[in-house]
């Protein structure tokens, strides 16, 4: 029989709906994919060239498990330049995507009996990762009326003597909410008073529209010794398949996460590390252009959604998702997404996987033309349900 540990873990709803959409596409159906969790852009050429060079030069063997020194140095510089964070190389570890950094951190920081605060709506993997570490995820709800921004008060109220860790995800998947300096300072005050670890998932930090997404470790340095910053190249550089992420934080935690990595995956792929090095040290122009294009698409999506009666949403301030309230359709989110796909050929992700059953997540990581077409179909579908 399978272990109790794995029996408690649910399949990923994002991967399920992406697979369903792919199946319809393979049958020749013209699906508009608003379910994507990755940029539709290709990885920039100089990054690909660095990977090809790595292969040609035989850089194809094991590397240090926690990453090559030159990539760690580039991460240290990037965090200083873009995020105002000061780390030494031994406080940094390269991982197989941000996902593995998060997984390792839960394994290292929490244990059975501990509670982990998970702001809701949440990215689908957080509660599962917490459970895999034997701890209990505790939802801290955010509200659309507060633009889905986490409040220090809600964090404080959710704390019990068992609370050990708080997850932050700004900009957020699935809401696009961004926490400003003041909110982060207030949250830091609570976290410090309660002695919490903070895991700050900043994977969408480069995709912010009309402002900045500060890092809690920079705006409230007093919590930096108990904060682990997680980021990576997947979203900002269109490199999801290369599987390079990283963590930065107190050396003893990073070292412990490194021991786990030594005995599980070993090093992230050597070739991908060279590609990530080229990404972080290269010309940032392509990243900026991608972010600008996401901004234009966001505006398009927001304009179209605003013209559809019967739904409501909060304008995303970052990432590339919009979380849409479909409660007036009277359908559960999984039924809504299934029907939207089968009847209107639009792929979305049901909100139940993010902890909210009367919402769906729409992604704007598709070209403007597809987005317009997707919104035409979405509007017609909503019209058939809500009159
Ligand atoms: C909030 C959040 N964190 C982490 C990840 C994982 O990123 P990576 O591809 O670097 O593992 C994702 C990917 O969808 C995400 O949305």
mmCIF file of C-alpha atoms and ligand atoms in Angstrom:
data_model
loop_
_atom_site.group_PDB
_atom_site.id
_atom_site.type_symbol
_atom_site.label_atom_id
_atom_site.label_comp_id
_atom_site.label_asym_id
_atom_site.label_seq_id
_atom_site.Cartn_x
_atom_site.Cartn_y
_atom_site.Cartn_z
ATOM 1 C CA UNK A 1 0.000 0.000 0.000
ATOM 2 C CA UNK A 2 1.008 3.621 -0.460
ATOM 3 C CA UNK A 3 2.272 5.628 2.500
ATOM 4 C CA UNK A 4 -0.106 7.689 4.624
ATOM 5 C CA UNK A 5 2.025 10.693 3.745
ATOM 6 C CA UNK A 6 1.327 10.510 0.031
ATOM 7 C CA UNK A 7 -2.304 9.496 0.443
ATOM 8 C CA UNK A 8 -2.926 12.882 2.099
ATOM 9 C CA UNK A 9 -1.657 14.747 -0.975
ATOM 10 C CA UNK A 10 -4.085 15.903 -3.683
ATOM 11 C CA UNK A 11 -3.259 15.961 -7.407
ATOM 12 C CA UNK A 12 -2.434 19.420 -8.765
ATOM 13 C CA UNK A 13 -5.585 21.025 -10.247
ATOM 14 C CA UNK A 14 -3.479 23.350 -12.381
ATOM 15 C CA UNK A 15 -1.725 20.428 -14.028
ATOM 16 C CA UNK A 16 -5.038 18.552 -14.481
ATOM 17 C CA UNK A 17 -6.749 21.373 -16.375
ATOM 18 C CA UNK A 18 -3.670 22.108 -18.459
ATOM 19 C CA UNK A 19 -3.601 18.410 -19.465
ATOM 20 C CA UNK A 20 -7.325 18.448 -20.317
ATOM 21 C CA UNK A 21 -6.838 21.512 -22.534
ATOM 22 C CA UNK A 22 -3.902 19.813 -24.257
ATOM 23 C CA UNK A 23 -6.019 16.715 -24.910
ATOM 24 C CA UNK A 24 -8.721 18.782 -26.655
ATOM 25 C CA UNK A 25 -6.041 20.592 -28.670
ATOM 26 C CA UNK A 26 -4.613 17.270 -29.818
ATOM 27 C CA UNK A 27 -8.100 16.434 -31.132
ATOM 28 C CA UNK A 28 -7.835 19.517 -33.352
ATOM 29 C CA UNK A 29 -10.050 21.780 -31.166
ATOM 30 C CA UNK A 30 -9.059 25.469 -31.058
ATOM 31 C CA UNK A 31 -8.736 25.944 -27.310
ATOM 32 C CA UNK A 32 -7.812 29.356 -25.885
ATOM 33 C CA UNK A 33 -5.553 28.560 -22.976
ATOM 34 C CA UNK A 34 -6.150 30.938 -20.073
ATOM 35 C CA UNK A 35 -4.923 28.270 -17.659
ATOM 36 C CA UNK A 36 -1.207 28.717 -18.268
ATOM 37 C CA UNK A 37 1.090 29.174 -15.301
ATOM 38 C CA UNK A 38 4.063 30.147 -17.413
ATOM 39 C CA UNK A 39 5.071 32.912 -19.833
ATOM 40 C CA UNK A 40 4.261 32.124 -23.466
ATOM 41 C CA UNK A 41 7.498 33.838 -24.576
ATOM 42 C CA UNK A 42 10.486 31.793 -25.646
ATOM 43 C CA UNK A 43 13.611 31.813 -23.471
ATOM 44 C CA UNK A 44 15.784 34.720 -24.756
ATOM 45 C CA UNK A 45 18.481 33.712 -27.277
ATOM 46 C CA UNK A 46 21.589 34.701 -25.232
ATOM 47 C CA UNK A 47 20.391 32.393 -22.449
ATOM 48 C CA UNK A 48 19.923 29.490 -24.857
ATOM 49 C CA UNK A 49 23.348 30.207 -26.365
ATOM 50 C CA UNK A 50 24.972 29.971 -22.919
ATOM 51 C CA UNK A 51 23.396 26.541 -22.410
ATOM 52 C CA UNK A 52 24.570 25.323 -25.815
ATOM 53 C CA UNK A 53 28.060 26.570 -25.011
ATOM 54 C CA UNK A 54 27.969 24.702 -21.692
ATOM 55 C CA UNK A 55 27.158 21.462 -23.500
ATOM 56 C CA UNK A 56 29.808 22.011 -26.145
ATOM 57 C CA UNK A 57 32.433 22.764 -23.487
ATOM 58 C CA UNK A 58 31.546 19.579 -21.602
ATOM 59 C CA UNK A 59 29.999 21.302 -18.605
ATOM 60 C CA UNK A 60 27.838 18.224 -18.195
ATOM 61 C CA UNK A 61 28.951 16.671 -14.910
ATOM 62 C CA UNK A 62 27.910 16.961 -11.274
ATOM 63 C CA UNK A 63 28.374 20.404 -9.783
ATOM 64 C CA UNK A 64 28.428 21.334 -6.088
ATOM 65 C CA UNK A 65 25.022 20.251 -4.811
ATOM 66 C CA UNK A 66 24.043 23.758 -3.716
ATOM 67 C CA UNK A 67 25.014 25.342 -7.055
ATOM 68 C CA UNK A 68 28.105 26.657 -8.863
ATOM 69 C CA UNK A 69 29.913 29.533 -7.106
ATOM 70 C CA UNK A 70 29.559 31.949 -10.047
ATOM 71 C CA UNK A 71 25.764 31.481 -10.089
ATOM 72 C CA UNK A 72 25.576 31.988 -6.326
ATOM 73 C CA UNK A 73 27.606 35.177 -6.759
ATOM 74 C CA UNK A 74 25.199 36.351 -9.486
ATOM 75 C CA UNK A 75 22.223 35.633 -7.197
ATOM 76 C CA UNK A 76 23.857 37.644 -4.396
ATOM 77 C CA UNK A 77 24.337 40.586 -6.812
ATOM 78 C CA UNK A 78 20.805 40.292 -8.216
ATOM 79 C CA UNK A 79 19.239 40.282 -4.750
ATOM 80 C CA UNK A 80 21.300 43.330 -3.791
ATOM 81 C CA UNK A 81 20.553 45.242 -7.016
ATOM 82 C CA UNK A 82 16.869 44.401 -7.517
ATOM 83 C CA UNK A 83 15.601 43.680 -4.009
ATOM 84 C CA UNK A 84 17.880 45.684 -1.688
ATOM 85 C CA UNK A 85 18.954 42.496 0.130
ATOM 86 C CA UNK A 86 22.455 41.794 1.445
ATOM 87 C CA UNK A 87 23.513 38.135 1.545
ATOM 88 C CA UNK A 88 26.812 36.286 1.464
ATOM 89 C CA UNK A 89 27.248 33.335 -0.959
ATOM 90 C CA UNK A 90 26.944 30.778 1.882
ATOM 91 C CA UNK A 91 23.478 32.192 2.580
ATOM 92 C CA UNK A 92 22.319 31.255 -0.918
ATOM 93 C CA UNK A 93 21.411 27.921 -2.488
ATOM 94 C CA UNK A 94 20.438 27.062 -6.060
ATOM 95 C CA UNK A 95 17.525 24.622 -6.356
ATOM 96 C CA UNK A 96 15.534 22.733 -9.015
ATOM 97 C CA UNK A 97 13.005 25.552 -9.407
ATOM 98 C CA UNK A 98 11.543 27.744 -6.680
ATOM 99 C CA UNK A 99 9.295 24.785 -5.937
ATOM 100 C CA UNK A 100 12.154 22.695 -4.624
ATOM 101 C CA UNK A 101 13.435 25.597 -2.526
ATOM 102 C CA UNK A 102 9.995 25.798 -0.878
ATOM 103 C CA UNK A 103 9.724 22.031 -0.445
ATOM 104 C CA UNK A 104 13.176 21.839 1.174
ATOM 105 C CA UNK A 105 12.402 24.740 3.491
ATOM 106 C CA UNK A 106 9.237 23.176 4.881
ATOM 107 C CA UNK A 107 11.138 19.931 5.467
ATOM 108 C CA UNK A 108 13.829 21.838 7.324
ATOM 109 C CA UNK A 109 11.746 24.318 9.329
ATOM 110 C CA UNK A 110 8.600 22.510 10.473
ATOM 111 C CA UNK A 111 7.576 19.195 12.006
ATOM 112 C CA UNK A 112 4.467 17.308 13.185
ATOM 113 C CA UNK A 113 2.458 19.426 15.599
ATOM 114 C CA UNK A 114 3.521 22.720 13.997
ATOM 115 C CA UNK A 115 1.117 25.065 12.251
ATOM 116 C CA UNK A 116 1.999 27.053 9.149
ATOM 117 C CA UNK A 117 0.013 30.163 8.200
ATOM 118 C CA UNK A 118 -1.016 30.099 4.561
ATOM 119 C CA UNK A 119 -2.645 33.298 3.224
ATOM 120 C CA UNK A 120 -5.703 32.373 1.178
ATOM 121 C CA UNK A 121 -6.360 32.304 -1.780
ATOM 122 C CA UNK A 122 -3.083 30.376 -1.897
ATOM 123 C CA UNK A 123 -0.870 28.798 -4.518
ATOM 124 C CA UNK A 124 -2.018 25.170 -4.786
ATOM 125 C CA UNK A 125 1.247 23.579 -3.643
ATOM 126 C CA UNK A 126 1.699 25.338 -0.273
ATOM 127 C CA UNK A 127 -0.768 23.300 1.813
ATOM 128 C CA UNK A 128 0.410 20.055 0.225
ATOM 129 C CA UNK A 129 4.064 20.859 0.918
ATOM 130 C CA UNK A 130 3.237 21.738 4.523
ATOM 131 C CA UNK A 131 1.406 18.415 4.930
ATOM 132 C CA UNK A 132 4.300 16.529 3.355
ATOM 133 C CA UNK A 133 6.476 18.011 6.094
ATOM 134 C CA UNK A 134 4.021 16.598 8.671
ATOM 135 C CA UNK A 135 2.767 20.034 9.767
ATOM 136 C CA UNK A 136 -0.702 21.571 9.546
ATOM 137 C CA UNK A 137 -1.547 24.358 7.081
ATOM 138 C CA UNK A 138 -3.768 27.063 8.614
ATOM 139 C CA UNK A 139 -5.590 29.331 6.166
ATOM 140 C CA UNK A 140 -5.493 33.083 6.760
ATOM 141 C CA UNK A 141 -8.177 34.566 4.564
ATOM 142 C CA UNK A 142 -7.684 37.742 2.611
ATOM 143 C CA UNK A 143 -10.671 39.611 1.220
ATOM 144 C CA UNK A 144 -11.467 41.034 -2.212
ATOM 145 C CA UNK A 145 -12.588 44.216 -0.434
ATOM 146 C CA UNK A 146 -8.941 44.602 0.753
ATOM 147 C CA UNK A 147 -7.667 43.758 -2.748
ATOM 148 C CA UNK A 148 -6.701 40.311 -1.367
ATOM 149 C CA UNK A 149 -3.908 41.901 0.668
ATOM 150 C CA UNK A 150 -2.875 40.069 3.801
ATOM 151 C CA UNK A 151 -3.285 42.090 6.994
ATOM 152 C CA UNK A 152 -1.106 41.932 10.093
ATOM 153 C CA UNK A 153 -4.279 41.702 12.150
ATOM 154 C CA UNK A 154 -5.406 38.531 10.336
ATOM 155 C CA UNK A 155 -1.950 37.005 10.854
ATOM 156 C CA UNK A 156 -2.027 37.862 14.533
ATOM 157 C CA UNK A 157 -5.514 36.388 15.001
ATOM 158 C CA UNK A 158 -4.530 33.124 13.283
ATOM 159 C CA UNK A 159 -1.522 32.541 15.559
ATOM 160 C CA UNK A 160 -1.651 29.855 18.247
ATOM 161 C CA UNK A 161 1.151 28.534 20.455
ATOM 162 C CA UNK A 162 1.775 25.957 17.692
ATOM 163 C CA UNK A 163 2.324 28.488 14.891
ATOM 164 C CA UNK A 164 5.852 28.215 13.602
ATOM 165 C CA UNK A 165 5.927 29.705 10.139
ATOM 166 C CA UNK A 166 4.207 32.218 7.841
ATOM 167 C CA UNK A 167 4.178 32.039 4.052
ATOM 168 C CA UNK A 168 4.153 35.262 2.058
ATOM 169 C CA UNK A 169 3.603 35.373 -1.690
ATOM 170 C CA UNK A 170 3.732 38.871 -3.111
ATOM 171 C CA UNK A 171 2.889 39.285 -5.975
ATOM 172 C CA UNK A 172 0.395 36.498 -5.424
ATOM 173 C CA UNK A 173 -0.647 33.543 -7.474
ATOM 174 C CA UNK A 174 -3.665 33.454 -8.000
ATOM 175 C CA UNK A 175 -4.791 37.022 -7.117
ATOM 176 C CA UNK A 176 -1.936 39.240 -8.336
ATOM 177 C CA UNK A 177 -2.077 41.061 -4.977
ATOM 178 C CA UNK A 178 1.043 42.978 -3.961
ATOM 179 C CA UNK A 179 1.956 43.851 -0.364
ATOM 180 C CA UNK A 180 3.312 47.367 0.134
ATOM 181 C CA UNK A 181 5.998 48.500 2.543
ATOM 182 C CA UNK A 182 3.646 49.507 5.306
ATOM 183 C CA UNK A 183 1.750 46.186 5.315
ATOM 184 C CA UNK A 184 5.013 44.250 5.287
ATOM 185 C CA UNK A 185 6.337 46.252 8.229
ATOM 186 C CA UNK A 186 3.177 45.550 10.222
ATOM 187 C CA UNK A 187 3.255 41.844 9.343
ATOM 188 C CA UNK A 188 6.944 41.719 10.298
ATOM 189 C CA UNK A 189 6.118 43.202 13.699
ATOM 190 C CA UNK A 190 3.592 40.421 14.365
ATOM 191 C CA UNK A 191 5.922 37.707 13.042
ATOM 192 C CA UNK A 192 8.713 38.933 15.268
ATOM 193 C CA UNK A 193 6.500 39.161 18.337
ATOM 194 C CA UNK A 194 5.290 35.601 17.767
ATOM 195 C CA UNK A 195 8.757 34.261 16.851
ATOM 196 C CA UNK A 196 7.687 33.010 13.410
ATOM 197 C CA UNK A 197 9.807 31.931 10.493
ATOM 198 C CA UNK A 198 8.834 33.712 7.287
ATOM 199 C CA UNK A 199 9.066 32.015 3.905
ATOM 200 C CA UNK A 200 8.717 34.776 1.334
ATOM 201 C CA UNK A 201 7.971 33.419 -2.139
ATOM 202 C CA UNK A 202 8.945 36.266 -4.474
ATOM 203 C CA UNK A 203 8.894 34.328 -7.757
ATOM 204 C CA UNK A 204 6.761 37.035 -9.463
ATOM 205 C CA UNK A 205 8.777 39.990 -8.122
ATOM 206 C CA UNK A 206 9.805 41.156 -11.630
ATOM 207 C CA UNK A 207 6.211 41.203 -12.879
ATOM 208 C CA UNK A 208 4.607 44.208 -11.200
ATOM 209 C CA UNK A 209 2.382 46.766 -12.925
ATOM 210 C CA UNK A 210 2.765 50.364 -11.913
ATOM 211 C CA UNK A 211 4.706 49.940 -8.688
ATOM 212 C CA UNK A 212 7.128 47.684 -6.858
ATOM 213 C CA UNK A 213 6.792 44.516 -4.812
ATOM 214 C CA UNK A 214 9.208 45.041 -1.925
ATOM 215 C CA UNK A 215 10.782 42.152 -0.021
ATOM 216 C CA UNK A 216 9.896 41.873 3.684
ATOM 217 C CA UNK A 217 13.546 41.133 4.500
ATOM 218 C CA UNK A 218 14.517 44.500 2.986
ATOM 219 C CA UNK A 219 11.774 46.700 4.451
ATOM 220 C CA UNK A 220 11.915 45.069 7.895
ATOM 221 C CA UNK A 221 15.563 43.993 8.354
ATOM 222 C CA UNK A 222 14.810 42.963 11.941
ATOM 223 C CA UNK A 223 13.038 39.832 10.594
ATOM 224 C CA UNK A 224 15.749 38.986 8.021
ATOM 225 C CA UNK A 225 17.459 36.503 10.398
ATOM 226 C CA UNK A 226 14.232 34.474 10.385
ATOM 227 C CA UNK A 227 13.234 35.040 6.749
ATOM 228 C CA UNK A 228 13.925 32.842 3.749
ATOM 229 C CA UNK A 229 13.541 34.571 0.412
ATOM 230 C CA UNK A 230 12.624 32.288 -2.495
ATOM 231 C CA UNK A 231 12.903 33.350 -6.128
ATOM 232 C CA UNK A 232 14.093 31.959 -9.453
ATOM 233 C CA UNK A 233 14.381 32.470 -13.175
ATOM 234 C CA UNK A 234 11.209 30.595 -14.272
ATOM 235 C CA UNK A 235 8.755 33.457 -14.606
ATOM 236 C CA UNK A 236 10.933 36.543 -15.160
ATOM 237 C CA UNK A 237 13.100 34.994 -17.903
ATOM 238 C CA UNK A 238 10.567 32.566 -19.448
ATOM 239 C CA UNK A 239 12.625 29.624 -18.193
ATOM 240 C CA UNK A 240 10.049 27.358 -16.517
ATOM 241 C CA UNK A 241 11.409 24.169 -18.086
ATOM 242 C CA UNK A 242 15.014 24.827 -17.091
ATOM 243 C CA UNK A 243 14.187 24.285 -13.413
ATOM 244 C CA UNK A 244 16.342 26.834 -11.635
ATOM 245 C CA UNK A 245 15.247 28.568 -8.460
ATOM 246 C CA UNK A 246 17.004 29.682 -5.330
ATOM 247 C CA UNK A 247 16.672 30.524 -1.651
ATOM 248 C CA UNK A 248 18.489 33.078 0.469
ATOM 249 C CA UNK A 249 18.456 33.457 4.224
ATOM 250 C CA UNK A 250 20.205 32.548 7.462
ATOM 251 C CA UNK A 251 23.238 30.339 6.757
ATOM 252 C CA UNK A 252 22.284 27.514 9.132
ATOM 253 C CA UNK A 253 18.869 27.044 7.481
ATOM 254 C CA UNK A 254 20.341 27.202 3.964
ATOM 255 C CA UNK A 255 23.033 24.723 4.998
ATOM 256 C CA UNK A 256 20.365 22.341 6.382
ATOM 257 C CA UNK A 257 18.311 22.645 3.182
ATOM 258 C CA UNK A 258 21.547 21.872 1.331
ATOM 259 C CA UNK A 259 21.984 18.631 3.274
ATOM 260 C CA UNK A 260 18.482 17.622 2.193
ATOM 261 C CA UNK A 261 19.372 18.469 -1.405
ATOM 262 C CA UNK A 262 22.627 16.432 -1.124
ATOM 263 C CA UNK A 263 20.583 13.325 -0.400
ATOM 264 C CA UNK A 264 17.634 13.939 -2.738
ATOM 265 C CA UNK A 265 18.182 15.691 -6.090
ATOM 266 C CA UNK A 266 21.888 16.664 -5.795
ATOM 267 C CA UNK A 267 22.726 19.675 -7.972
ATOM 268 C CA UNK A 268 20.225 21.370 -10.292
ATOM 269 C CA UNK A 269 21.154 20.545 -13.926
ATOM 270 C CA UNK A 270 24.641 21.890 -14.715
ATOM 271 C CA UNK A 271 23.556 23.229 -18.127
ATOM 272 C CA UNK A 272 20.562 25.037 -16.654
ATOM 273 C CA UNK A 273 22.810 26.665 -14.066
ATOM 274 C CA UNK A 274 24.946 28.150 -16.854
ATOM 275 C CA UNK A 275 21.762 29.342 -18.577
ATOM 276 C CA UNK A 276 20.533 30.945 -15.331
ATOM 277 C CA UNK A 277 23.924 32.638 -14.913
ATOM 278 C CA UNK A 278 23.535 34.169 -18.383
ATOM 279 C CA UNK A 279 19.990 35.270 -17.454
ATOM 280 C CA UNK A 280 21.018 37.022 -14.235
ATOM 281 C CA UNK A 281 24.156 38.651 -15.631
ATOM 282 C CA UNK A 282 22.785 39.498 -19.096
ATOM 283 C CA UNK A 283 21.082 42.574 -20.522
ATOM 284 C CA UNK A 284 17.829 43.064 -18.551
ATOM 285 C CA UNK A 285 16.108 44.599 -21.606
ATOM 286 C CA UNK A 286 14.276 41.400 -22.604
ATOM 287 C CA UNK A 287 12.901 40.950 -19.073
ATOM 288 C CA UNK A 288 11.651 44.528 -19.062
ATOM 289 C CA UNK A 289 10.024 44.110 -22.458
ATOM 290 C CA UNK A 290 8.256 40.909 -21.352
ATOM 291 C CA UNK A 291 7.016 42.673 -18.221
ATOM 292 C CA UNK A 292 5.742 45.595 -20.325
ATOM 293 C CA UNK A 293 3.899 43.192 -22.631
ATOM 294 C CA UNK A 294 2.310 41.453 -19.633
ATOM 295 C CA UNK A 295 1.230 44.899 -18.467
ATOM 296 C CA UNK A 296 -0.524 45.594 -21.784
ATOM 297 C CA UNK A 297 -2.296 42.233 -21.635
ATOM 298 C CA UNK A 298 -3.321 42.827 -18.063
ATOM 299 C CA UNK A 299 -4.942 46.108 -19.114
ATOM 300 C CA UNK A 300 -6.756 44.328 -21.932
ATOM 301 C CA UNK A 301 -8.062 41.580 -19.634
ATOM 302 C CA UNK A 302 -9.167 44.057 -16.973
ATOM 303 C CA UNK A 303 -10.980 46.186 -19.574
ATOM 304 C CA UNK A 304 -12.792 43.172 -20.994
ATOM 305 C CA UNK A 305 -13.738 41.714 -17.584
ATOM 306 C CA UNK A 306 -15.072 45.091 -16.477
ATOM 307 C CA UNK A 307 -17.551 44.927 -19.368
ATOM 308 C CA UNK A 308 -19.041 41.566 -18.334
ATOM 309 C CA UNK A 309 -22.094 41.774 -16.084
ATOM 310 C CA UNK A 310 -22.510 39.209 -13.291
ATOM 311 C CA UNK A 311 -18.865 38.691 -12.379
ATOM 312 C CA UNK A 312 -16.474 40.630 -10.181
ATOM 313 C CA UNK A 313 -12.713 40.729 -9.786
ATOM 314 C CA UNK A 314 -9.835 42.658 -8.253
ATOM 315 C CA UNK A 315 -7.357 44.214 -10.671
ATOM 316 C CA UNK A 316 -4.095 42.256 -10.402
ATOM 317 C CA UNK A 317 -1.099 44.411 -9.445
ATOM 318 C CA UNK A 318 1.468 41.742 -10.288
ATOM 319 C CA UNK A 319 2.061 38.205 -11.649
ATOM 320 C CA UNK A 320 -0.060 37.205 -14.683
ATOM 321 C CA UNK A 321 -3.343 36.032 -13.224
ATOM 322 C CA UNK A 322 -6.750 37.437 -12.426
ATOM 323 C CA UNK A 323 -9.001 35.738 -9.860
ATOM 324 C CA UNK A 324 -12.622 36.116 -10.942
ATOM 325 C CA UNK A 325 -15.724 35.713 -8.745
ATOM 326 C CA UNK A 326 -18.205 33.498 -10.627
ATOM 327 C CA UNK A 327 -20.607 32.839 -7.721
ATOM 328 C CA UNK A 328 -23.573 34.284 -9.637
ATOM 329 C CA UNK A 329 -23.258 31.427 -12.155
ATOM 330 C CA UNK A 330 -24.437 29.100 -9.406
ATOM 331 C CA UNK A 331 -21.740 26.598 -10.380
ATOM 332 C CA UNK A 332 -18.936 25.130 -8.311
ATOM 333 C CA UNK A 333 -15.625 26.237 -9.722
ATOM 334 C CA UNK A 334 -14.583 22.795 -10.997
ATOM 335 C CA UNK A 335 -17.898 22.406 -12.861
ATOM 336 C CA UNK A 336 -17.589 25.961 -14.192
ATOM 337 C CA UNK A 337 -14.053 25.367 -15.508
ATOM 338 C CA UNK A 338 -14.976 21.990 -16.959
ATOM 339 C CA UNK A 339 -17.990 23.441 -18.801
ATOM 340 C CA UNK A 340 -16.089 26.541 -19.914
ATOM 341 C CA UNK A 341 -13.535 24.234 -21.474
ATOM 342 C CA UNK A 342 -15.924 21.733 -23.056
ATOM 343 C CA UNK A 343 -18.577 24.221 -24.239
ATOM 344 C CA UNK A 344 -16.577 27.387 -24.984
ATOM 345 C CA UNK A 345 -13.085 25.908 -25.500
ATOM 346 C CA UNK A 346 -11.520 28.230 -22.937
ATOM 347 C CA UNK A 347 -9.164 26.702 -20.376
ATOM 348 C CA UNK A 348 -9.148 28.188 -16.860
ATOM 349 C CA UNK A 349 -8.191 26.896 -13.411
ATOM 350 C CA UNK A 350 -10.993 26.371 -10.875
ATOM 351 C CA UNK A 351 -10.645 28.329 -7.654
ATOM 352 C CA UNK A 352 -11.176 25.338 -5.342
ATOM 353 C CA UNK A 353 -7.505 24.352 -5.699
ATOM 354 C CA UNK A 354 -6.612 27.815 -4.340
ATOM 355 C CA UNK A 355 -9.080 27.381 -1.479
ATOM 356 C CA UNK A 356 -11.932 29.449 -3.043
ATOM 357 C CA UNK A 357 -14.709 27.461 -4.658
ATOM 358 C CA UNK A 358 -16.665 30.305 -6.277
ATOM 359 C CA UNK A 359 -13.749 31.729 -8.247
ATOM 360 C CA UNK A 360 -11.745 30.837 -11.350
ATOM 361 C CA UNK A 361 -8.216 31.881 -12.223
ATOM 362 C CA UNK A 362 -7.639 33.350 -15.660
ATOM 363 C CA UNK A 363 -4.071 33.727 -16.880
ATOM 364 C CA UNK A 364 -2.963 36.497 -19.219
ATOM 365 C CA UNK A 365 0.188 34.657 -20.279
ATOM 366 C CA UNK A 366 -1.178 34.439 -23.833
ATOM 367 C CA UNK A 367 -0.968 36.761 -26.835
ATOM 368 C CA UNK A 368 -3.409 39.687 -27.089
ATOM 369 C CA UNK A 369 -5.339 38.173 -29.992
ATOM 370 C CA UNK A 370 -5.934 34.895 -28.141
ATOM 371 C CA UNK A 371 -6.838 36.875 -25.036
ATOM 372 C CA UNK A 372 -9.475 38.893 -26.944
ATOM 373 C CA UNK A 373 -10.908 35.698 -28.446
ATOM 374 C CA UNK A 374 -10.857 33.985 -25.049
ATOM 375 C CA UNK A 375 -12.734 36.920 -23.525
ATOM 376 C CA UNK A 376 -15.345 36.874 -26.331
ATOM 377 C CA UNK A 377 -16.020 33.225 -25.550
ATOM 378 C CA UNK A 378 -15.908 33.765 -21.778
ATOM 379 C CA UNK A 379 -18.404 36.630 -22.038
ATOM 380 C CA UNK A 380 -20.787 34.541 -24.140
ATOM 381 C CA UNK A 381 -20.489 31.604 -21.732
ATOM 382 C CA UNK A 382 -21.166 33.824 -18.696
ATOM 383 C CA UNK A 383 -24.131 35.344 -20.568
ATOM 384 C CA UNK A 384 -25.616 31.873 -21.050
ATOM 385 C CA UNK A 385 -25.415 31.203 -17.293
ATOM 386 C CA UNK A 386 -26.349 34.570 -15.827
ATOM 387 C CA UNK A 387 -29.141 36.535 -17.399
HETATM 388 C C1 LIG B 1 3.611 31.209 -6.316
HETATM 389 C C2 LIG B 1 4.541 30.257 -6.976
HETATM 390 N N1 LIG B 1 5.636 29.865 -6.328
HETATM 391 C C3 LIG B 1 6.503 29.007 -6.883
HETATM 392 C C4 LIG B 1 6.294 28.488 -8.148
HETATM 393 C C5 LIG B 1 7.293 27.499 -8.699
HETATM 394 O O1 LIG B 1 8.183 28.064 -9.580
HETATM 395 P P1 LIG B 1 9.343 27.207 -10.257
HETATM 396 O O2 LIG B 1 8.940 26.947 -11.669
HETATM 397 O O3 LIG B 1 10.577 28.063 -10.181
HETATM 398 O O4 LIG B 1 9.505 25.955 -9.481
HETATM 399 C C6 LIG B 1 5.161 28.860 -8.866
HETATM 400 C C7 LIG B 1 4.892 28.284 -10.201
HETATM 401 O O5 LIG B 1 3.804 28.318 -10.718
HETATM 402 C C8 LIG B 1 4.257 29.780 -8.274
HETATM 403 O O6 LIG B 1 3.164 30.200 -8.920
#
